[in-house]
Coordinates of N, CA and C and ligand atoms in Angstrom, one line a residue:
X1 N 107.7 99.3 93.0 CA 108.8 99.9 92.1 C 108.7 99.4 90.7
X2 N 108.9 100.3 89.8 CA 108.8 99.9 88.3 C 107.5 99.1 88.2
X3 N 107.5 98.0 87.5 CA 106.3 97.3 87.2 C 106.0 96.2 88.3
X4 N 106.8 96.0 89.3 CA 106.6 94.9 90.2 C 105.2 94.9 90.9
X5 N 104.6 93.7 91.0 CA 103.3 93.6 91.5 C 103.3 93.5 93.1
X6 N 104.5 93.1 93.6 CA 104.6 93.0 95.1 C 106.0 93.3 95.5
X7 N 106.1 94.0 96.6 CA 107.4 94.3 97.2 C 108.1 93.1 97.8
X8 N 109.4 93.1 98.0 CA 110.1 92.0 98.7 C 109.7 92.0 100.1
X9 N 109.9 90.9 100.8 CA 109.7 90.7 102.2 C 110.5 91.7 103.0
X10 N 109.9 92.3 104.0 CA 110.7 93.4 104.8 C 112.0 92.8 105.4
X11 N 112.0 91.5 105.6 CA 113.2 90.9 106.3 C 114.4 90.7 105.3
X12 N 114.1 90.8 104.0 CA 115.1 90.4 103.0 C 116.4 91.2 103.2
X13 N 116.4 92.5 103.4 CA 117.6 93.3 103.4 C 118.4 92.9 104.7
X14 N 117.8 92.7 105.8 CA 118.5 92.3 107.0 C 119.2 91.0 106.8
X15 N 118.5 90.0 106.3 CA 119.1 88.7 106.0 C 120.3 88.8 105.0
X16 N 120.1 89.6 104.0 CA 121.1 89.8 103.0 C 122.4 90.4 103.6
X17 N 122.2 91.4 104.4 CA 123.3 92.1 105.0 C 124.1 91.1 105.9
X18 N 123.4 90.2 106.6 CA 124.0 89.2 107.5 C 124.8 88.2 106.7
X19 N 124.5 88.1 105.4 CA 125.2 87.1 104.5 C 125.7 87.8 103.3
X20 N 126.4 88.9 103.5 CA 126.7 89.8 102.4 C 127.7 89.1 101.4
X21 N 128.6 88.2 101.9 CA 129.5 87.5 101.1 C 128.8 86.6 100.1
X22 N 127.8 85.9 100.6 CA 127.0 85.0 99.7 C 126.2 85.8 98.7
X23 N 125.7 87.0 99.2 CA 125.0 87.9 98.3 C 125.9 88.4 97.1
X24 N 127.1 88.7 97.4 CA 128.0 89.2 96.4 C 128.3 88.1 95.4
X25 N 128.5 86.9 95.8 CA 128.7 85.8 94.9 C 127.5 85.5 94.0
X26 N 126.3 85.5 94.6 CA 125.1 85.4 93.8 C 124.9 86.5 92.9
X27 N 125.2 87.7 93.3 CA 125.1 88.9 92.5 C 126.0 88.8 91.3
X28 N 127.3 88.3 91.5 CA 128.2 88.2 90.3 C 127.6 87.2 89.3
X29 N 127.0 86.1 89.8 CA 126.4 85.2 88.8 C 125.2 85.9 88.1
X30 N 124.5 86.7 88.8 CA 123.3 87.4 88.1 C 123.8 88.3 87.0
X31 N 124.9 89.0 87.3 CA 125.4 89.9 86.2 C 125.9 89.1 85.0
X32 N 126.6 88.0 85.3 CA 127.1 87.1 84.3 C 125.9 86.6 83.4
X33 N 124.9 86.1 84.1 CA 123.7 85.6 83.4 C 123.0 86.6 82.6
X34 N 122.9 87.9 83.1 CA 122.3 89.0 82.3 C 123.1 89.2 81.1
X35 N 124.4 89.2 81.2 CA 125.3 89.4 80.0 C 125.1 88.3 79.0
X36 N 125.1 87.0 79.5 CA 125.0 85.9 78.5 C 123.6 85.8 78.0
X37 N 122.6 86.1 78.7 CA 121.2 86.1 78.2 C 121.1 87.1 77.0
X38 N 121.7 88.3 77.2 CA 121.7 89.3 76.1 C 122.4 88.8 74.9
X39 N 123.6 88.2 75.1 CA 124.4 87.8 73.9 C 123.7 86.6 73.2
X40 N 123.0 85.7 74.0 CA 122.3 84.6 73.4 C 121.1 85.1 72.6
X41 N 120.5 86.1 73.0 CA 119.3 86.7 72.3 C 119.8 87.3 70.9
X42 N 121.0 87.9 71.0 CA 121.6 88.5 69.8 C 121.8 87.4 68.8
X43 N 122.4 86.3 69.3 CA 122.7 85.1 68.4 C 121.4 84.5 67.8
X44 N 120.4 84.6 68.6 CA 119.1 83.9 68.1 C 118.3 84.8 67.2
X45 N 118.5 86.2 67.4 CA 117.7 87.1 66.6 C 118.6 88.1 65.9
X46 N 119.5 87.6 65.0 CA 120.5 88.5 64.4 C 119.9 89.5 63.4
X47 N 118.7 89.2 62.9 CA 118.1 90.0 61.8 C 117.4 91.3 62.3
X48 N 117.5 91.6 63.6 CA 116.8 92.8 64.1 C 117.8 93.8 64.6
X49 N 118.3 94.7 63.8 CA 119.4 95.6 64.1 C 119.2 96.4 65.5
X50 N 118.0 96.9 65.7 CA 117.7 97.6 66.9 C 117.9 96.7 68.2
X51 N 117.5 95.5 68.1 CA 117.6 94.6 69.2 C 119.1 94.2 69.4
X52 N 119.8 93.9 68.2 CA 121.2 93.6 68.3 C 122.0 94.7 69.0
X53 N 121.8 95.9 68.5 CA 122.5 97.1 69.1 C 122.3 97.3 70.6
X54 N 121.0 97.3 70.9 CA 120.6 97.5 72.3 C 121.1 96.4 73.2
X55 N 121.0 95.2 72.8 CA 121.4 94.1 73.6 C 123.0 94.0 73.7
X56 N 123.7 94.4 72.7 CA 125.1 94.4 72.7 C 125.6 95.4 73.8
X57 N 125.0 96.5 73.8 CA 125.3 97.6 74.8 C 125.0 97.1 76.2
X58 N 123.9 96.4 76.3 CA 123.4 95.9 77.6 C 124.4 94.8 78.1
X59 N 124.8 93.9 77.2 CA 125.7 92.8 77.6 C 127.0 93.4 78.1
X60 N 127.5 94.4 77.4 CA 128.8 95.0 77.8 C 128.7 95.7 79.2
X61 N 127.6 96.3 79.4 CA 127.4 96.9 80.7 C 127.3 95.9 81.8
X62 N 126.5 94.8 81.5 CA 126.4 93.7 82.6 C 127.7 93.1 82.9
X63 N 128.5 92.9 81.8 CA 129.9 92.3 82.0 C 130.7 93.3 82.8
X64 N 130.6 94.6 82.6 CA 131.3 95.5 83.5 C 130.9 95.4 84.9
X65 N 129.6 95.3 85.1 CA 129.1 95.1 86.5 C 129.7 93.8 87.1
X66 N 129.7 92.8 86.3 CA 130.3 91.5 86.8 C 131.7 91.7 87.2
X67 N 132.5 92.4 86.4 CA 133.9 92.6 86.7 C 134.0 93.4 88.0
X68 N 133.1 94.4 88.2 CA 133.2 95.2 89.4 C 132.8 94.4 90.7
X69 N 131.9 93.5 90.5 CA 131.5 92.6 91.7 C 132.7 91.7 92.0
X70 N 133.4 91.2 90.9 CA 134.6 90.4 91.1 C 135.7 91.1 91.9
X71 N 135.8 92.4 91.6 CA 136.9 93.1 92.4 C 136.5 93.2 93.9
X72 N 135.2 93.4 94.2 CA 134.8 93.4 95.6 C 134.9 92.1 96.2
X73 N 134.7 91.0 95.4 CA 134.8 89.7 95.9 C 136.3 89.4 96.2
X74 N 137.2 89.8 95.3 CA 138.6 89.5 95.5 C 139.1 90.2 96.8
X75 N 138.6 91.4 97.0 CA 139.1 92.1 98.3 C 138.6 91.3 99.5
X76 N 137.6 90.5 99.4 CA 137.1 89.7 100.5 C 137.6 88.3 100.5
X77 N 138.4 88.0 99.5 CA 138.9 86.6 99.4 C 137.9 85.6 98.9
X78 N 136.9 86.1 98.2 CA 135.8 85.2 97.8 C 136.1 84.7 96.3
X79 N 135.7 83.5 96.1 CA 135.8 83.0 94.7 C 134.4 82.7 94.2
X80 N 134.3 82.8 92.8 CA 133.0 82.7 92.2 C 132.3 81.3 92.4
X81 N 133.0 80.3 92.1 CA 132.4 78.9 92.2 C 131.2 78.8 91.2
X82 N 130.6 77.5 91.2 CA 129.6 77.3 90.3 C 128.3 78.0 90.7
X83 N 127.4 78.3 89.8 CA 126.2 79.0 90.1 C 125.2 78.1 90.9
X84 N 124.4 78.6 91.8 CA 123.4 77.7 92.4 C 122.2 77.6 91.4
X85 N 121.3 76.7 91.6 CA 120.2 76.5 90.7 C 119.3 77.8 90.8
X86 N 119.0 78.3 89.6 CA 118.3 79.6 89.5 C 116.8 79.3 89.3
X87 N 116.1 78.9 90.4 CA 114.7 78.6 90.3 C 113.9 79.8 89.9
X88 N 114.3 80.9 90.4 CA 113.5 82.2 90.0 C 113.4 82.4 88.5
X89 N 114.6 82.4 87.8 CA 114.5 82.6 86.4 C 113.9 81.5 85.7
X90 N 114.1 80.3 86.1 CA 113.5 79.1 85.4 C 112.0 79.2 85.5
X91 N 111.5 79.5 86.7 CA 110.0 79.6 86.9 C 109.4 80.8 86.2
X92 N 110.2 81.8 86.1 CA 109.7 83.0 85.4 C 109.5 82.7 83.9
X93 N 110.5 82.1 83.4 CA 110.4 81.7 81.9 C 109.3 80.8 81.7
X94 N 109.1 79.8 82.6 CA 108.0 78.9 82.5 C 106.6 79.6 82.6
X95 N 106.5 80.6 83.5 CA 105.3 81.4 83.7 C 105.0 82.2 82.4
X96 N 106.0 82.6 81.7 CA 105.8 83.4 80.5 C 105.0 82.6 79.4
X97 N 105.2 81.3 79.5 CA 104.6 80.4 78.5 C 103.1 80.3 78.7
X98 N 102.6 80.8 79.8 CA 101.1 80.7 80.1 C 100.4 82.0 79.8
X99 N 101.1 83.0 79.3 CA 100.5 84.3 79.1 C 99.5 84.2 77.9
X100 N 98.5 85.1 77.9 CA 97.6 85.2 76.8 C 97.6 86.7 76.3
X101 N 97.5 87.0 75.0 CA 97.4 86.0 73.9 C 98.7 85.3 73.7
X102 N 98.6 84.1 73.2 CA 99.8 83.2 73.1 C 100.6 83.6 71.8
X103 N 100.0 84.2 70.8 CA 100.6 84.4 69.5 C 101.5 85.7 69.5
X104 N 102.5 85.8 70.2 CA 103.5 86.9 70.0 C 104.8 86.2 69.9
X105 N 105.8 87.0 69.3 CA 107.1 86.4 69.1 C 107.7 86.0 70.5
X106 N 108.3 84.9 70.5 CA 109.0 84.5 71.8 C 110.0 85.5 72.3
X107 N 110.5 86.3 71.3 CA 111.5 87.3 71.7 C 110.8 88.4 72.6
X108 N 109.5 88.7 72.4 CA 108.8 89.7 73.2 C 108.8 89.2 74.7
X109 N 108.5 87.9 74.8 CA 108.4 87.4 76.2 C 109.8 87.3 76.8
X110 N 110.8 86.9 76.0 CA 112.2 86.8 76.6 C 112.6 88.2 77.1
X111 N 112.2 89.3 76.3 CA 112.5 90.6 76.7 C 111.8 91.1 78.0
X112 N 110.5 90.6 78.1 CA 109.7 91.0 79.2 C 110.2 90.3 80.5
X113 N 110.6 89.0 80.3 CA 111.1 88.3 81.4 C 112.4 89.0 81.9
X114 N 113.2 89.4 81.0 CA 114.5 90.1 81.3 C 114.2 91.4 82.0
X115 N 113.1 92.1 81.5 CA 112.8 93.4 82.2 C 112.3 93.2 83.6
X116 N 111.6 92.1 83.9 CA 111.2 91.9 85.2 C 112.3 91.5 86.1
X117 N 113.3 90.7 85.6 CA 114.5 90.4 86.4 C 115.2 91.7 86.7
X118 N 115.3 92.6 85.8 CA 116.0 93.9 86.0 C 115.3 94.7 87.1
X119 N 113.9 94.6 87.0 CA 113.1 95.4 88.0 C 113.3 94.8 89.4
X120 N 113.3 93.5 89.5 CA 113.5 92.9 90.9 C 114.9 93.2 91.3
X121 N 115.9 93.1 90.4 CA 117.3 93.5 90.9 C 117.3 94.9 91.4
X122 N 116.7 95.8 90.6 CA 116.7 97.2 91.0 C 116.1 97.4 92.4
X123 N 115.0 96.7 92.6 CA 114.3 96.8 94.0 C 115.2 96.3 95.1
X124 N 115.9 95.1 94.8 CA 116.7 94.5 95.9 C 118.0 95.4 96.1
X125 N 118.5 95.9 95.0 CA 119.7 96.8 95.2 C 119.4 98.0 96.0
X126 N 118.1 98.5 95.8 CA 117.7 99.7 96.6 C 117.6 99.3 98.0
X127 N 117.0 98.2 98.3 CA 116.9 97.7 99.7 C 118.3 97.6 100.3
X128 N 119.2 97.0 99.5 CA 120.6 96.8 100.0 C 121.3 98.1 100.3
X129 N 121.2 99.0 99.3 CA 121.9 100.3 99.4 C 121.4 101.0 100.6
X130 N 120.0 101.0 100.8 CA 119.5 101.7 102.0 C 120.0 101.1 103.3
X131 N 119.9 99.8 103.4 CA 120.3 99.1 104.6 C 121.8 99.3 104.9
X132 N 122.6 99.3 103.8 CA 124.1 99.5 104.0 C 124.4 100.9 104.4
X133 N 123.7 101.8 103.8 CA 123.9 103.2 104.1 C 123.6 103.5 105.6
X134 N 122.6 102.8 106.1 CA 122.2 103.0 107.5 C 123.3 102.3 108.4
X135 N 123.7 101.1 108.1 CA 124.5 100.3 109.0 C 126.0 100.4 108.7
X136 N 126.4 100.5 107.5 CA 127.8 100.5 107.1 C 128.0 101.4 105.9
X137 N 127.8 102.7 106.0 CA 128.0 103.6 104.8 C 129.4 103.4 104.2
X138 N 129.5 103.5 102.9 CA 130.8 103.4 102.3 C 130.7 102.9 100.9
X139 N 131.8 102.2 100.5 CA 131.9 101.8 99.1 C 130.8 100.9 98.6
X140 N 130.5 99.9 99.4 CA 129.5 98.9 99.0 C 128.1 99.6 98.9
X141 N 127.8 100.5 99.8 CA 126.5 101.2 99.8 C 126.4 102.0 98.5
X142 N 127.5 102.7 98.2 CA 127.6 103.6 97.0 C 127.5 102.7 95.7
X143 N 128.1 101.5 95.7 CA 128.1 100.6 94.6 C 126.6 100.2 94.3
X144 N 125.9 99.8 95.3 CA 124.5 99.4 95.1 C 123.6 100.5 94.7
X145 N 123.9 101.7 95.2 CA 123.1 102.9 94.8 C 123.3 103.2 93.4
X146 N 124.5 103.0 92.9 CA 124.8 103.3 91.5 C 124.2 102.2 90.6
X147 N 124.3 100.9 91.0 CA 123.8 99.8 90.2 C 122.2 99.8 90.1
X148 N 121.6 100.3 91.2 CA 120.1 100.3 91.1 C 119.6 101.2 90.0
X149 N 120.3 102.3 89.8 CA 119.9 103.2 88.7 C 120.2 102.5 87.3
X150 N 121.3 101.8 87.2 CA 121.6 101.1 85.9 C 120.5 100.0 85.7
X151 N 120.1 99.3 86.7 CA 119.1 98.2 86.4 C 117.7 98.8 86.1
X152 N 117.4 100.0 86.7 CA 116.2 100.7 86.3 C 116.2 101.1 84.8
X153 N 117.4 101.5 84.4 CA 117.5 101.9 83.0 C 117.4 100.7 82.1
X154 N 118.0 99.5 82.5 CA 117.9 98.3 81.7 C 116.5 97.8 81.6
X155 N 115.8 98.0 82.7 CA 114.3 97.6 82.6 C 113.6 98.4 81.5
X156 N 113.9 99.7 81.5 CA 113.2 100.5 80.5 C 113.6 100.1 79.0
X157 N 114.9 99.9 78.9 CA 115.5 99.5 77.5 C 114.7 98.2 77.1
X158 N 114.6 97.2 78.0 CA 114.0 95.9 77.6 C 112.5 96.1 77.3
X159 N 111.8 96.9 78.1 CA 110.4 97.1 77.8 C 110.2 97.8 76.5
X160 N 111.0 98.8 76.2 CA 110.9 99.5 74.9 C 111.2 98.6 73.8
X161 N 112.2 97.7 73.9 CA 112.5 96.7 72.9 C 111.4 95.8 72.7
X162 N 110.7 95.4 73.8 CA 109.6 94.4 73.7 C 108.5 95.1 72.9
X163 N 108.2 96.4 73.2 CA 107.1 97.1 72.5 C 107.5 97.2 71.0
X164 N 108.7 97.5 70.7 CA 109.1 97.6 69.3 C 109.0 96.2 68.5
X165 N 109.4 95.2 69.2 CA 109.4 93.8 68.6 C 108.0 93.3 68.4
X166 N 107.1 93.7 69.3 CA 105.7 93.2 69.2 C 104.9 93.9 68.2
X167 N 105.4 95.1 67.7 CA 104.6 95.9 66.8 C 104.0 95.0 65.6
X168 N 102.8 95.2 65.4 CA 102.1 94.3 64.3 C 101.3 93.2 65.0
X169 N 101.8 92.7 66.1 CA 101.0 91.7 66.8 C 100.2 92.3 68.0
X170 N 101.0 93.2 68.7 CA 100.4 93.8 69.9 C 100.8 95.3 70.0
X171 N 99.9 96.1 70.4 CA 100.3 97.5 70.5 C 100.9 97.7 71.9
X172 N 101.4 98.9 72.2 CA 102.1 99.2 73.4 C 101.3 98.8 74.7
X173 N 100.0 99.2 74.6 CA 99.1 98.9 75.7 C 99.0 97.4 75.9
X174 N 99.0 96.6 74.8 CA 98.9 95.2 74.9 C 100.2 94.6 75.5
X175 N 101.4 95.1 75.2 CA 102.6 94.7 75.7 C 102.7 95.0 77.2
X176 N 102.2 96.2 77.6 CA 102.3 96.5 79.0 C 101.3 95.7 79.8
X177 N 100.2 95.3 79.2 CA 99.2 94.4 79.9 C 99.9 93.0 80.1
X178 N 100.6 92.6 79.1 CA 101.3 91.3 79.2 C 102.4 91.4 80.3
X179 N 103.1 92.5 80.4 CA 104.1 92.7 81.4 C 103.4 92.7 82.8
X180 N 102.2 93.3 82.9 CA 101.5 93.3 84.2 C 101.1 91.9 84.6
X181 N 100.6 91.1 83.6 CA 100.3 89.7 83.8 C 101.5 88.9 84.4
X182 N 102.6 89.1 83.7 CA 103.8 88.4 84.1 C 104.3 88.9 85.5
X183 N 104.1 90.2 85.8 CA 104.5 90.7 87.1 C 103.7 90.1 88.2
X184 N 102.5 89.7 88.0 CA 101.7 89.0 89.0 C 102.2 87.6 89.2
X185 N 102.6 87.0 88.1 CA 103.2 85.6 88.3 C 104.5 85.7 89.0
X186 N 105.3 86.8 88.6 CA 106.6 86.9 89.2 C 106.5 87.1 90.8
X187 N 105.5 87.9 91.2 CA 105.3 88.2 92.6 C 105.0 86.9 93.3
X188 N 104.2 86.0 92.7 CA 103.9 84.7 93.3 C 105.1 83.9 93.4
X189 N 106.0 83.9 92.4 CA 107.2 83.1 92.4 C 108.1 83.6 93.6
X190 N 108.2 84.9 93.7 CA 109.1 85.4 94.8 C 108.5 85.0 96.1
X191 N 107.2 85.1 96.3 CA 106.6 84.8 97.6 C 106.8 83.3 97.9
X192 N 106.6 82.5 96.9 CA 106.8 81.0 97.1 C 108.2 80.7 97.4
X193 N 109.2 81.2 96.7 CA 110.6 80.9 97.0 C 111.0 81.4 98.4
X194 N 110.4 82.5 98.8 CA 110.8 83.1 100.1 C 110.2 82.1 101.2
X195 N 109.0 81.6 100.9 CA 108.4 80.7 101.9 C 109.1 79.3 101.9
X196 N 109.5 78.8 100.8 CA 110.2 77.6 100.7 C 111.4 77.6 101.5
X197 N 112.3 78.5 101.2 CA 113.6 78.6 101.9 C 114.1 80.1 101.6
X198 N 114.0 80.9 102.7 CA 114.4 82.3 102.5 C 115.9 82.3 102.4
X199 N 116.4 82.7 101.2 CA 117.8 82.8 101.0 C 118.3 84.2 100.6
X200 N 119.5 84.4 101.0 CA 120.0 85.8 100.8 C 120.6 85.8 99.3
X201 N 119.7 85.7 98.4 CA 120.1 85.8 97.0 C 119.4 87.0 96.4
X202 N 119.9 87.5 95.3 CA 119.3 88.7 94.7 C 117.9 88.5 94.2
X203 N 117.6 87.3 93.7 CA 116.2 87.1 93.3 C 115.4 86.1 94.1
X204 N 116.0 85.1 94.7 CA 115.3 84.1 95.4 C 114.5 84.5 96.6
Ligands
FE2_1 FE1 123.8 94.7 86.0
FE2_2 FE1 120.9 94.9 84.3

């Protein structure tokens, strides 16, 4: 799906459904992190109007997703609590530092890392929506079906912004090649995390 180099383990959706409360809490943190990542990039790169505008819209939408997950959590009596260690995002950011050529704006890689996170969210939401539709059709299934479309759109926005930002250093084909390199590293990270300890998290 999208640019992902490997699909998630077949068992992921079943395990996630069995621990849906934990998945919702993790999902809320993912939305919050997506919003704060977007606002921190705005603060770091304020001189690029197209980036500022697109990321402000993205942050607002991610915060809306966060609030909607909170409503679902409230109905189940769940509280947010502190986030668990996000090994997936940490390793993905580290992996981006190994990409060649090395001479591109760090913002390009931050956007590509963000795009991959959106792509994996989109894939996992689709797995969840399909599994929920089969076993427990209703509001939650509809929610994930709606969100997977939003995350696919965010993926596109971030890849387009990366292409625009890289102009002068890398053409579009070069950026997409970089994204493909990163996608291979991302697939390794997902496989490794699943082998270490298979957890019902959106990215782990
Ligand atoms: Fe989102
Ligand atoms: Fe998103």
